């Protein structure tokens, strides 16, 4: 058996082989030979090396055997009496196109040689025949056919690929090439079959080049690089070549697969890749990398000419609200429209770049003077300020812009970028829809931003954040019906830091997710402590950032915190901004339903400030609406109540909540006038300084015991 394995080299050979006495699998063979003595010799030669051998002494008998035996290999010894070999082979391929055929012939049969070279899966072996040579040829036939069977799974890829593809055997001789190979090299498959790729050698590479190439291929099973080769007509061409080694299960090499393209295709592909690497895929504007490069070049030119260079950073105002409410398709459409608006007003030498999200930058080289720079920036601001129609919706859009100027605001690209961003921060904080030039005072804002960003992480680790709780007060029953958890932070160096300052920074840096998890966990822990002191509990609302909501694991965070501290889900409420909840994307609906399934209530915060679809609102699993404080603050004086323009929105929201059967809370109530107006018009629950400022956790139990009553026995 050891001798058989060494000669045959493969096990198993093909599909459905016969088993021998050792459990190993070898192929079954049909042998057609008109010479009885020759057939007997072949039978003695092969019987110990195959699973089954079926002999026929005429073509018709052999064809019938093919239909009943279903062999893996057909041996034909020609000539056969009164049989045209070409016709017989073509007939066999029609009957069993997947069958491997080995034709045994003499050297004096050129017609047989000619026909076998045109047929697939047909091999030729000339007599006289030695045992080792015959067995090795059978193994090679079956091995090659097995590989061809695999290739048939991907015929379109192989035959239609614009890249040249070639497959060689373990001895590096061609067994298959595709049309692109012929197009690039000039050689057809018939011309290269069984030959070594050295036929393409250009002579431009020395032996060390090829030695190193094959060494890398042996070590890594892959090599790629540029290589010169020679076309059939003698012309040299440069190709980018990838070679991959294919191995058998035992680690031995079965084939090599080569894929290559000529230099023209490669150059075009590289140019496209360079463009993609330096441009935004949505707008085709230069990206941050290309902007930085052009800024560097503009500064070098300005240094030589003593000129001015302006850098403008741009944010679309309230883009996030639109994107959250109407989805990314509308958001992307708006980005493209703004990009086109900016393109329409720049000079030929200027560069508009998209930095990501709704952030743009415009490079204005050689502006001549600050007055010219301001005029150009004004044109940019006016170009963006427009009404855009996208997906059937009209959006009135404005932008905020920050400007830094070389050499006054910095001489290095990074400095100018930082200062333009600082100026943009100021423009947004001062009301948006405007531009601001950099002022050295802005450095203080930048330093504070960086300090807050750094100190927030340390504060969370040191448990320096605190939670205050503001009651939701029902005026009709004079009871507290809920609390809202509000984050507070007193920094050792900065002092008290407003949530309006640190929360946006946390959102921009992604830290808001970690902070949100801590908030949920701490609120549940605090409620457990209140319960232990016999404090009556009411639902506590926690604000969830859009970033944390869209991560997809909020349900897990909520359920784990509730279970860990034994808090009933009905005692926890999540507050989401209108823009997040009103998003029609399917993942949003799924996430809301999962939260609702926990038994946790859902509240829409700042309601009335976004782009809500009222019909869509009725389909959402929400429990509560909160009227934004911006509508309540306008009702501070008696004369305000007579102005229908000021009362229209609150009254409409009160009616909406009543009609939809939703709870309603008015935020920011601070005066008797506001409270009386809301109570008289059907909004009974308020939140604000009129009843109570936010309370530290230690003060809450006494207030709840006073305004909620004694806890029940099972609380």
XYZ file of C-alpha atoms in Angstrom:
715
model
C 0.000 0.000 0.000
C 2.912 2.363 0.645
C 4.032 1.970 -2.939
C 0.544 2.767 -4.179
C 0.366 5.978 -2.162
C 3.724 7.208 -3.379
C 2.854 6.650 -7.007
C -0.724 7.876 -6.956
C 0.006 10.921 -4.746
C -3.665 11.803 -4.185
C -6.415 10.337 -2.032
C -9.250 10.512 -2.764
C -9.135 11.272 -6.517
C -12.694 12.090 -7.431
C -16.367 12.000 -6.499
C -17.924 8.572 -5.761
C -14.722 6.465 -5.839
C -14.708 2.795 -4.863
C -13.423 1.639 -1.456
C -10.551 -0.854 -1.239
C -9.837 -3.325 1.528
C -7.924 -0.732 3.568
C -10.765 1.774 3.541
C -8.851 4.072 1.174
C -10.689 5.383 -1.871
C -9.434 5.015 -5.441
C -11.069 5.787 -8.774
C -13.095 3.463 -10.935
C -12.008 3.292 -14.574
C -13.562 2.141 -17.857
C -10.988 0.915 -20.368
C -11.841 0.634 -24.085
C -9.278 -1.415 -26.019
C -9.955 -3.517 -29.136
C -6.798 -5.543 -28.539
C -7.617 -8.259 -25.988
C -3.978 -8.942 -25.157
C -3.246 -5.241 -24.667
C -6.342 -4.863 -22.489
C -5.226 -7.782 -20.323
C -1.810 -6.221 -19.811
C -3.442 -2.947 -18.778
C -5.756 -4.803 -16.398
C -2.799 -6.479 -14.695
C -1.025 -3.139 -14.532
C -3.890 -1.148 -12.996
C -5.859 -3.625 -10.925
C -3.874 -3.040 -7.725
C -4.015 0.737 -8.101
C -7.685 1.512 -8.790
C -11.002 0.817 -7.133
C -12.581 -0.926 -10.121
C -11.574 -1.546 -13.721
C -14.233 -2.216 -16.379
C -12.992 -3.350 -19.795
C -14.768 -3.061 -23.142
C -13.353 -4.292 -26.453
C -15.462 -2.046 -28.670
C -16.630 1.553 -28.620
C -20.349 0.799 -28.296
C -19.809 -1.539 -25.335
C -17.636 1.108 -23.727
C -20.294 3.794 -24.161
C -22.874 1.558 -22.500
C -20.508 1.001 -19.581
C -20.151 4.753 -19.153
C -23.878 5.079 -18.578
C -24.057 2.259 -16.005
C -20.714 2.422 -14.171
C -20.264 6.227 -13.927
C -16.445 6.045 -13.731
C -14.064 8.818 -12.762
C -11.747 8.120 -15.727
C -12.042 6.666 -19.218
C -8.997 5.026 -20.844
C -9.154 4.651 -24.624
C -6.476 2.902 -26.606
C -6.591 3.939 -30.245
C -6.952 3.195 -33.013
C -10.291 1.405 -32.662
C -11.589 -0.535 -35.623
C -14.062 1.350 -37.823
C -14.242 4.218 -35.337
C -13.420 7.877 -35.935
C -11.542 8.910 -32.788
C -12.620 12.564 -33.015
C -16.294 11.630 -33.371
C -16.038 9.163 -30.476
C -14.448 11.718 -28.146
C -17.022 14.357 -29.014
C -19.809 11.843 -28.384
C -18.313 10.944 -25.005
C -18.143 14.590 -23.984
C -21.806 15.047 -24.888
C -22.761 12.035 -22.768
C -20.578 12.865 -19.765
C -19.028 16.342 -20.062
C -17.416 16.066 -16.596
C -15.598 12.795 -17.369
C -11.786 12.716 -17.567
C -10.487 10.898 -20.665
C -6.947 9.580 -21.153
C -6.146 8.541 -24.725
C -3.346 6.008 -25.206
C -1.828 6.175 -28.668
C 1.310 5.701 -30.664
C 3.526 8.471 -31.923
C 2.290 7.705 -35.439
C -1.222 9.075 -34.758
C -1.055 12.823 -35.548
C -4.816 13.010 -36.143
C -5.433 11.845 -32.579
C -2.912 14.335 -31.225
C -4.660 17.137 -33.094
C -8.141 16.364 -31.809
C -7.155 15.855 -28.149
C -5.585 19.310 -27.933
C -8.941 20.912 -28.737
C -11.006 19.100 -26.101
C -11.208 19.823 -22.401
C -10.624 16.990 -19.903
C -8.931 14.908 -22.593
C -5.280 13.958 -22.113
C -2.887 12.109 -24.404
C -0.266 9.537 -23.403
C 1.985 8.019 -26.043
C 3.151 4.423 -25.978
C 5.276 2.657 -24.880
C 3.918 3.176 -21.355
C 5.716 2.637 -18.044
C 3.737 1.891 -14.886
C 4.965 4.905 -12.905
C 4.345 7.224 -15.806
C 0.822 5.887 -16.355
C -0.156 6.152 -12.694
C 1.290 9.642 -12.400
C -0.595 10.727 -15.519
C -3.874 9.335 -14.157
C -3.303 11.197 -10.900
C -2.564 14.398 -12.786
C -5.675 14.007 -14.948
C -7.957 13.587 -11.949
C -6.233 16.322 -10.006
C -6.512 18.784 -12.866
C -10.144 17.872 -13.448
C -10.948 18.398 -9.789
C -9.471 21.885 -9.989
C -11.376 22.596 -13.184
C -14.590 21.521 -11.417
C -13.931 24.117 -8.753
C -13.288 26.749 -11.383
C -16.660 26.028 -12.958
C -18.264 27.538 -9.873
C -16.910 30.892 -10.973
C -16.905 30.828 -14.783
C -18.222 34.347 -15.220
C -15.710 35.788 -12.806
C -12.848 33.973 -14.448
C -13.838 34.502 -18.059
C -15.149 38.067 -17.778
C -12.627 39.544 -15.371
C -10.859 42.626 -16.766
C -7.755 41.382 -14.941
C -5.627 38.645 -16.438
C -5.872 35.375 -14.525
C -3.721 32.283 -14.889
C -3.650 28.989 -13.003
C -0.566 26.800 -12.904
C -0.010 23.395 -11.355
C 2.422 22.649 -8.550
C 5.234 22.475 -11.114
C 4.319 26.024 -12.232
C 3.042 24.943 -15.639
C -0.051 26.626 -17.101
C -3.325 24.702 -16.907
C -5.811 27.558 -17.440
C -5.794 31.216 -18.521
C -8.631 33.668 -19.149
C -9.327 35.945 -22.146
C -7.791 38.964 -20.406
C -4.543 36.992 -20.158
C -4.632 36.489 -23.919
C -5.445 40.156 -24.495
C -2.485 41.328 -22.399
C 0.144 38.711 -23.357
C -0.977 37.721 -26.855
C -0.873 34.017 -25.934
C -3.975 31.832 -26.181
C -4.703 29.078 -23.700
C -3.736 26.411 -26.223
C -0.362 28.078 -26.724
C 0.551 28.180 -23.028
C -1.076 24.971 -21.744
C 1.554 22.849 -20.011
C 4.254 25.482 -20.472
C 6.112 27.426 -17.798
C 5.490 31.165 -17.257
C 9.135 31.687 -18.230
C 7.837 32.067 -21.764
C 6.774 35.586 -20.682
C 10.143 36.489 -19.179
C 11.402 39.886 -20.283
C 15.053 39.452 -19.374
C 14.969 42.707 -17.388
C 15.118 40.994 -13.982
C 18.125 39.072 -12.700
C 18.053 35.720 -10.999
C 18.082 37.300 -7.533
C 14.760 39.036 -8.271
C 13.025 35.755 -9.071
C 14.755 33.915 -6.220
C 13.481 36.507 -3.757
C 9.986 36.440 -5.295
C 9.659 32.665 -4.918
C 11.156 32.794 -1.431
C 8.447 35.251 -0.298
C 5.788 33.154 -2.011
C 7.024 30.048 -0.215
C 7.000 31.811 3.173
C 3.743 33.775 2.865
C 1.758 31.959 0.144
C 1.416 35.351 -1.538
C 3.549 37.765 -3.521
C 2.653 40.978 -5.291
C 4.638 43.616 -7.076
C 5.620 45.163 -10.369
C 7.289 42.932 -12.916
C 8.346 43.352 -16.523
C 7.119 40.678 -18.958
C 7.235 40.133 -22.694
C 4.264 40.056 -25.079
C 4.055 37.309 -27.676
C 5.046 39.863 -30.317
C 8.208 40.701 -28.389
C 7.128 43.992 -26.829
C 7.814 44.488 -23.136
C 5.057 45.512 -20.736
C 4.966 46.313 -17.038
C 2.358 44.522 -14.985
C 1.203 44.536 -11.378
C 1.211 40.894 -10.446
C -0.422 39.035 -7.552
C 0.476 35.371 -7.041
C -1.288 33.201 -4.459
C -0.326 29.670 -3.473
C -3.115 27.106 -3.105
C -2.350 24.184 -0.824
C -3.836 20.758 -0.195
C -5.007 19.694 3.244
C -1.580 18.173 3.955
C 0.155 21.473 3.188
C 1.560 20.466 -0.180
C 1.197 22.916 -3.057
C -1.615 22.154 -5.487
C -1.696 25.253 -7.685
C -0.635 28.852 -8.113
C -3.141 31.542 -9.092
C -1.830 34.684 -10.768
C -3.802 37.877 -11.327
C -2.304 40.846 -13.109
C -3.030 44.036 -15.027
C -0.891 46.015 -17.397
C 0.494 49.393 -16.381
C -2.251 51.363 -18.101
C -4.985 49.716 -16.056
C -2.886 49.984 -12.930
C -2.218 53.684 -13.438
C -5.899 54.400 -13.957
C -6.831 52.417 -10.860
C -4.233 54.217 -8.761
C -5.464 57.595 -9.971
C -8.986 56.645 -8.944
C -7.785 55.422 -5.565
C -5.865 58.652 -4.996
C -9.001 60.624 -5.806
C -11.114 58.553 -3.426
C -8.502 58.904 -0.698
C -8.525 62.688 -0.999
C -12.198 63.421 -1.657
C -15.453 63.040 0.215
C -17.526 60.210 -1.256
C -20.861 62.031 -0.841
C -20.041 65.481 -2.270
C -16.801 64.738 -4.146
C -15.284 67.725 -2.341
C -11.674 67.620 -1.137
C -11.504 65.971 2.271
C -9.585 67.008 5.377
C -6.330 65.477 4.164
C -6.349 67.288 0.813
C -7.431 70.549 2.466
C -4.489 70.336 4.857
C -2.119 69.781 1.936
C -3.519 72.731 -0.036
C -3.451 74.920 3.066
C 0.219 74.079 3.533
C 0.969 74.999 -0.093
C -1.047 78.231 0.167
C 0.904 79.290 3.260
C 4.234 78.665 1.543
C 3.124 80.822 -1.383
C 1.830 83.543 0.955
C 5.126 83.622 2.824
C 6.971 84.231 -0.430
C 4.535 86.896 -1.645
C 3.723 88.420 1.773
C 0.035 87.731 1.105
C -2.954 86.814 3.262
C -4.719 83.454 3.462
C -8.142 83.019 5.068
C -9.466 79.726 6.401
C -13.227 79.438 6.999
C -14.799 76.697 9.125
C -18.533 76.141 8.534
C -21.306 74.293 10.380
C -24.893 73.953 9.153
C -27.158 75.360 11.866
C -29.428 72.798 13.565
C -28.462 70.125 11.069
C -28.686 67.447 13.735
C -32.386 68.144 14.308
C -33.141 67.703 10.618
C -31.002 64.581 10.340
C -32.518 62.969 13.427
C -36.084 63.793 12.428
C -36.065 63.085 8.690
C -33.281 60.526 8.434
C -29.935 60.268 6.742
C -31.283 60.317 3.191
C -32.658 63.823 3.706
C -29.576 64.780 5.717
C -27.265 63.650 2.928
C -29.360 65.532 0.390
C -29.005 68.703 2.423
C -25.230 68.205 2.674
C -24.988 67.929 -1.120
C -27.117 71.049 -1.635
C -25.000 73.105 0.759
C -21.826 71.835 -0.915
C -23.138 72.994 -4.287
C -24.115 76.370 -2.823
C -20.581 76.898 -1.516
C -19.086 75.798 -4.837
C -21.202 78.340 -6.680
C -19.597 81.413 -5.068
C -15.920 80.542 -4.665
C -13.104 81.734 -6.877
C -11.140 79.410 -9.132
C -8.226 79.379 -6.692
C -10.367 78.631 -3.618
C -11.020 75.196 -2.131
C -14.262 73.965 -0.577
C -13.756 70.914 1.625
C -16.099 68.650 3.543
C -14.557 67.676 6.853
C -17.291 65.232 7.891
C -20.899 65.360 9.069
C -22.214 68.890 8.489
C -18.748 70.464 8.762
C -17.181 72.257 5.812
C -14.089 74.373 5.342
C -13.195 76.896 2.653
C -9.611 77.887 1.881
C -9.265 81.414 0.485
C -5.671 81.996 -0.672
C -4.337 85.413 -1.653
C -7.275 87.433 -0.297
C -5.387 90.723 -0.534
C -6.807 92.332 2.601
C -9.046 91.673 5.585
C -11.815 93.622 3.858
C -11.645 91.301 0.853
C -11.646 88.281 3.161
C -14.744 89.544 4.966
C -16.515 90.165 1.658
C -15.779 86.622 0.476
C -16.947 85.118 3.764
C -20.155 87.151 3.525
C -20.811 85.641 0.098
C -20.374 82.170 1.561
C -22.807 82.934 4.387
C -25.430 84.288 1.973
C -24.972 81.367 -0.415
C -25.809 78.812 2.257
C -28.749 80.794 3.691
C -31.501 79.477 1.466
C -34.558 77.255 1.289
C -33.767 73.762 0.042
C -36.375 71.313 -1.207
C -35.424 67.726 -0.390
C -37.618 64.647 -0.585
C -40.779 66.742 -0.666
C -39.805 68.931 2.297
C -38.726 72.577 2.355
C -35.889 73.451 4.728
C -34.788 76.972 5.537
C -31.091 76.559 6.267
C -28.408 78.864 7.643
C -24.812 78.335 8.690
C -22.304 79.514 11.268
C -18.745 80.334 10.201
C -15.424 80.913 11.925
C -12.482 82.589 10.180
C -8.744 82.682 10.841
C -6.286 84.665 8.713
C -2.607 84.073 7.985
C -0.326 85.559 9.252
C -2.311 87.415 11.948
C -3.923 84.360 13.567
C -1.111 81.873 13.049
C 1.611 80.822 10.654
C 1.144 77.045 10.776
C -1.765 75.020 9.323
C -2.700 73.427 12.643
C -2.772 76.798 14.387
C -5.031 78.343 11.754
C -7.336 75.312 11.869
C -7.608 75.507 15.638
C -8.304 79.237 15.563
C -10.924 78.948 12.802
C -12.658 76.277 14.875
C -12.564 78.549 17.941
C -14.122 81.383 15.937
C -16.835 78.994 14.712
C -17.552 78.026 18.319
C -18.095 81.707 19.126
C -20.391 82.247 16.113
C -22.582 79.327 17.196
C -22.722 80.443 20.818
C -23.718 83.973 19.833
C -26.833 82.891 17.970
C -25.700 81.188 14.729
C -26.368 82.370 11.156
C -23.282 84.587 11.312
C -19.514 84.560 10.941
C -16.854 85.519 13.434
C -13.173 86.230 12.885
C -10.731 84.782 15.380
C -9.986 86.873 18.452
C -7.120 85.997 20.825
C -9.674 86.006 23.635
C -11.050 82.850 22.017
C -7.935 81.005 23.139
C -9.450 81.032 26.601
C -12.556 79.248 25.288
C -10.410 76.644 23.530
C -8.335 76.011 26.624
C -11.465 75.655 28.734
C -12.971 73.206 26.230
C -9.850 71.054 26.402
C -9.748 71.241 30.190
C -13.399 70.239 30.533
C -12.924 67.366 28.118
C -9.958 66.085 30.126
C -11.418 66.664 33.584
C -14.752 64.965 32.823
C -13.067 61.582 32.627
C -11.270 62.131 35.917
C -14.499 63.366 37.521
C -16.372 60.192 36.605
C -13.576 57.997 37.920
C -13.520 60.007 41.158
C -17.336 59.923 41.457
C -17.349 63.730 41.354
C -20.571 64.055 39.367
C -23.743 64.608 41.359
C -27.404 64.096 40.551
C -30.048 66.645 41.500
C -33.721 65.785 41.258
C -36.384 68.262 40.132
C -39.979 67.345 41.033
C -42.829 67.067 38.572
C -45.732 68.615 40.450
C -49.428 67.948 39.787
C -51.159 71.242 40.562
C -54.667 69.784 40.672
C -53.862 67.147 43.310
C -50.976 69.080 44.890
C -48.755 66.013 44.790
C -45.389 65.122 43.326
C -45.888 62.605 40.519
C -42.317 62.242 39.318
C -38.729 63.457 39.363
C -36.210 64.322 36.682
C -32.574 63.385 37.296
C -30.224 66.251 36.388
C -26.438 65.973 36.205
C -24.328 68.472 38.131
C -20.561 68.872 38.286
C -18.324 70.883 40.597
C -14.739 70.738 39.321
C -11.843 71.268 41.713
C -10.178 73.861 39.478
C -12.978 75.157 37.249
C -15.612 75.337 39.950
C -19.237 74.620 38.996
C -19.510 73.673 35.317
C -22.915 74.174 33.716
C -24.579 71.138 32.081
C -25.120 73.403 29.088
C -21.341 73.504 28.761
C -20.088 70.029 29.645
C -22.889 67.926 28.124
C -22.338 69.194 24.524
C -18.622 68.475 24.937
C -19.430 64.999 26.241
C -21.649 64.405 23.201
C -19.002 65.636 20.766
C -16.349 63.357 22.263
C -18.589 60.308 22.776
C -18.078 60.423 26.553
C -21.822 60.991 26.933
C -22.419 57.228 26.541
C -20.239 56.347 29.519
C -21.781 59.214 31.466
C -25.292 58.021 30.584
C -24.602 54.498 31.827
C -23.348 55.955 35.115
C -26.474 58.127 35.401
C -28.875 55.195 34.938
C -26.954 53.038 37.389
C -26.734 55.777 40.028
C -30.414 56.720 39.752
C -31.437 53.093 40.354
C -29.027 52.853 43.296
C -30.411 56.082 44.785
C -34.011 54.862 44.494
C -33.035 51.648 46.258
C -31.545 53.704 49.089
C -34.710 55.817 49.330
C -36.843 52.697 49.467
C -34.696 51.335 52.286
C -35.488 54.479 54.294
C -39.255 53.978 53.792
C -39.488 56.821 51.283
C -42.463 56.637 48.881
C -41.119 56.293 45.359
C -42.263 58.067 42.200
C -41.014 57.550 38.627
C -37.615 59.121 37.950
C -36.793 60.331 34.429
C -33.272 60.143 32.993
C -32.215 62.004 29.858
C -30.753 59.752 27.162
C -28.465 61.245 24.523
C -29.052 60.400 20.838
C -25.612 58.800 20.706
C -26.411 56.399 23.532
C -29.859 55.636 22.113
C -28.516 54.764 18.667
C -25.838 52.421 20.046
C -28.534 49.765 20.330
C -27.724 48.475 23.831
C -29.880 50.854 25.905
C -32.416 48.119 26.697
C -29.629 45.980 28.182
C -28.235 48.868 30.256
C -31.691 49.672 31.636
C -32.694 46.092 32.431
C -29.390 45.300 34.137
C -29.496 48.414 36.337
C -33.128 47.781 37.317
C -32.452 44.140 38.151
C -29.261 44.884 40.053
C -31.039 47.231 42.463
C -34.475 45.602 42.498
C -36.306 48.613 41.033
C -39.657 48.167 39.306
C -39.403 49.212 35.618
C -42.455 51.474 36.059
C -40.366 53.635 38.412
C -37.903 54.523 35.643
C -38.596 56.783 32.683
C -36.362 57.707 29.747
C -36.503 61.166 28.200
C -35.521 61.431 24.541
C -35.386 64.553 22.423
C -38.052 65.090 19.817
C -35.554 64.695 16.978
C -34.564 61.198 18.103
C -38.050 59.840 18.772
C -39.604 61.236 15.602
C -37.039 59.511 13.389
C -38.926 57.176 11.043
C -36.043 54.733 10.702
C -37.003 51.163 11.566
C -34.159 50.719 14.123
C -35.608 53.669 16.087
C -39.043 52.051 16.293
C -37.513 48.726 17.297
C -35.450 50.361 20.052
C -38.474 52.257 21.411
C -40.575 49.103 21.496
C -37.832 47.224 23.339
C -37.690 49.924 26.010
C -41.472 49.908 26.268
C -41.470 46.117 26.593
C -39.329 46.433 29.721
C -42.107 48.437 31.357
C -40.057 51.650 31.272
C -42.017 54.769 30.283
C -40.897 56.997 27.389
C -41.114 60.786 27.411
C -40.469 63.200 24.530
C -38.400 66.094 25.852
C -38.403 69.644 24.421
C -41.537 68.861 22.425
C -42.566 71.457 19.865
C -39.057 72.524 18.853
C -38.504 70.004 16.050
C -40.119 68.823 12.825
C -42.695 66.378 14.155
C -45.262 64.532 12.091
C -48.390 64.452 14.236
C -49.797 61.417 12.442
C -46.557 59.570 13.079
C -46.605 60.580 16.758
C -49.823 58.626 17.306
C -48.054 55.427 16.220
C -45.163 55.713 18.684
C -44.996 53.847 22.020
C -44.537 57.058 24.049
C -46.227 57.934 27.333
C -45.519 61.610 27.900
C -44.859 64.921 26.163
C -42.893 67.752 27.753
C -43.655 71.284 26.530
C -40.330 73.002 25.952
C -39.503 75.851 28.318
C -39.011 78.215 25.362
C -42.820 78.344 24.946
C -43.481 78.832 28.672
C -40.975 81.614 29.300
C -42.894 83.838 26.866
C -45.945 83.749 29.164
C -44.317 85.453 32.167
C -46.459 88.639 32.165
C -50.268 89.133 32.095
C -50.178 90.957 28.764
C -48.509 87.938 27.181
C -51.624 85.845 27.726
C -53.602 88.117 25.420
C -51.175 87.529 22.552
C -52.458 84.529 20.603
C -49.102 84.180 18.889
C -47.562 83.340 22.276
C -50.315 81.083 23.589
C -51.086 79.213 20.369
C -48.353 76.577 20.642
C -48.874 75.692 24.342
C -52.638 75.437 23.824
C -52.176 73.288 20.725
C -49.823 70.946 22.578
C -52.275 70.635 25.475
C -55.046 69.634 23.046
C -52.709 67.254 21.203
C -51.711 65.401 24.369
C -55.334 65.132 25.477
C -56.472 63.768 22.114
C -53.659 61.199 22.017
C -54.136 60.170 25.635
C -50.601 61.192 26.602
C -49.394 62.666 29.857
C -48.214 66.273 29.602
C -45.584 68.200 31.562
C -44.759 71.888 31.131
C -41.091 72.738 31.735
C -39.645 75.990 33.017
C -42.656 77.194 35.027
C -41.452 80.010 37.297
C -44.378 82.409 37.891
C -47.949 82.312 39.157
C -49.121 83.653 35.796
C -47.601 80.699 33.946
C -48.903 78.147 36.461
C -52.434 79.575 36.480
C -52.570 79.684 32.673
C -51.498 76.054 32.358
C -53.840 74.787 35.056
C -56.802 76.692 33.609
C -56.182 75.212 30.164
C -55.757 71.588 31.179
C -52.024 71.156 31.758
C -51.901 70.008 35.365
C -48.298 68.812 35.751
C -45.486 71.333 35.778
C -41.770 71.390 36.414
C -39.809 74.469 37.381
C -38.751 76.890 40.081
C -42.389 77.878 40.738
C -42.705 74.693 42.753
C -39.145 73.602 43.427
C -35.615 73.997 42.224
C -33.628 70.772 41.677
C -32.923 69.025 44.979
C -29.867 67.147 46.170
C -30.512 63.446 46.684
C -30.419 63.759 50.473
C -33.279 66.293 50.467
C -35.635 64.264 48.301
C -37.002 61.786 50.894
C -38.475 64.509 53.131
C -40.110 66.228 50.158
C -41.572 62.976 48.831
C -42.920 62.007 52.253
C -44.644 65.365 52.410
C -46.098 65.488 48.898
C -46.627 61.832 48.080
C -47.869 60.465 51.373
C -46.958 57.424 53.368
C -45.423 54.540 51.411
C -47.595 51.532 50.843
C -46.862 48.287 52.664
C -45.264 46.636 49.621
C -43.075 49.596 48.675
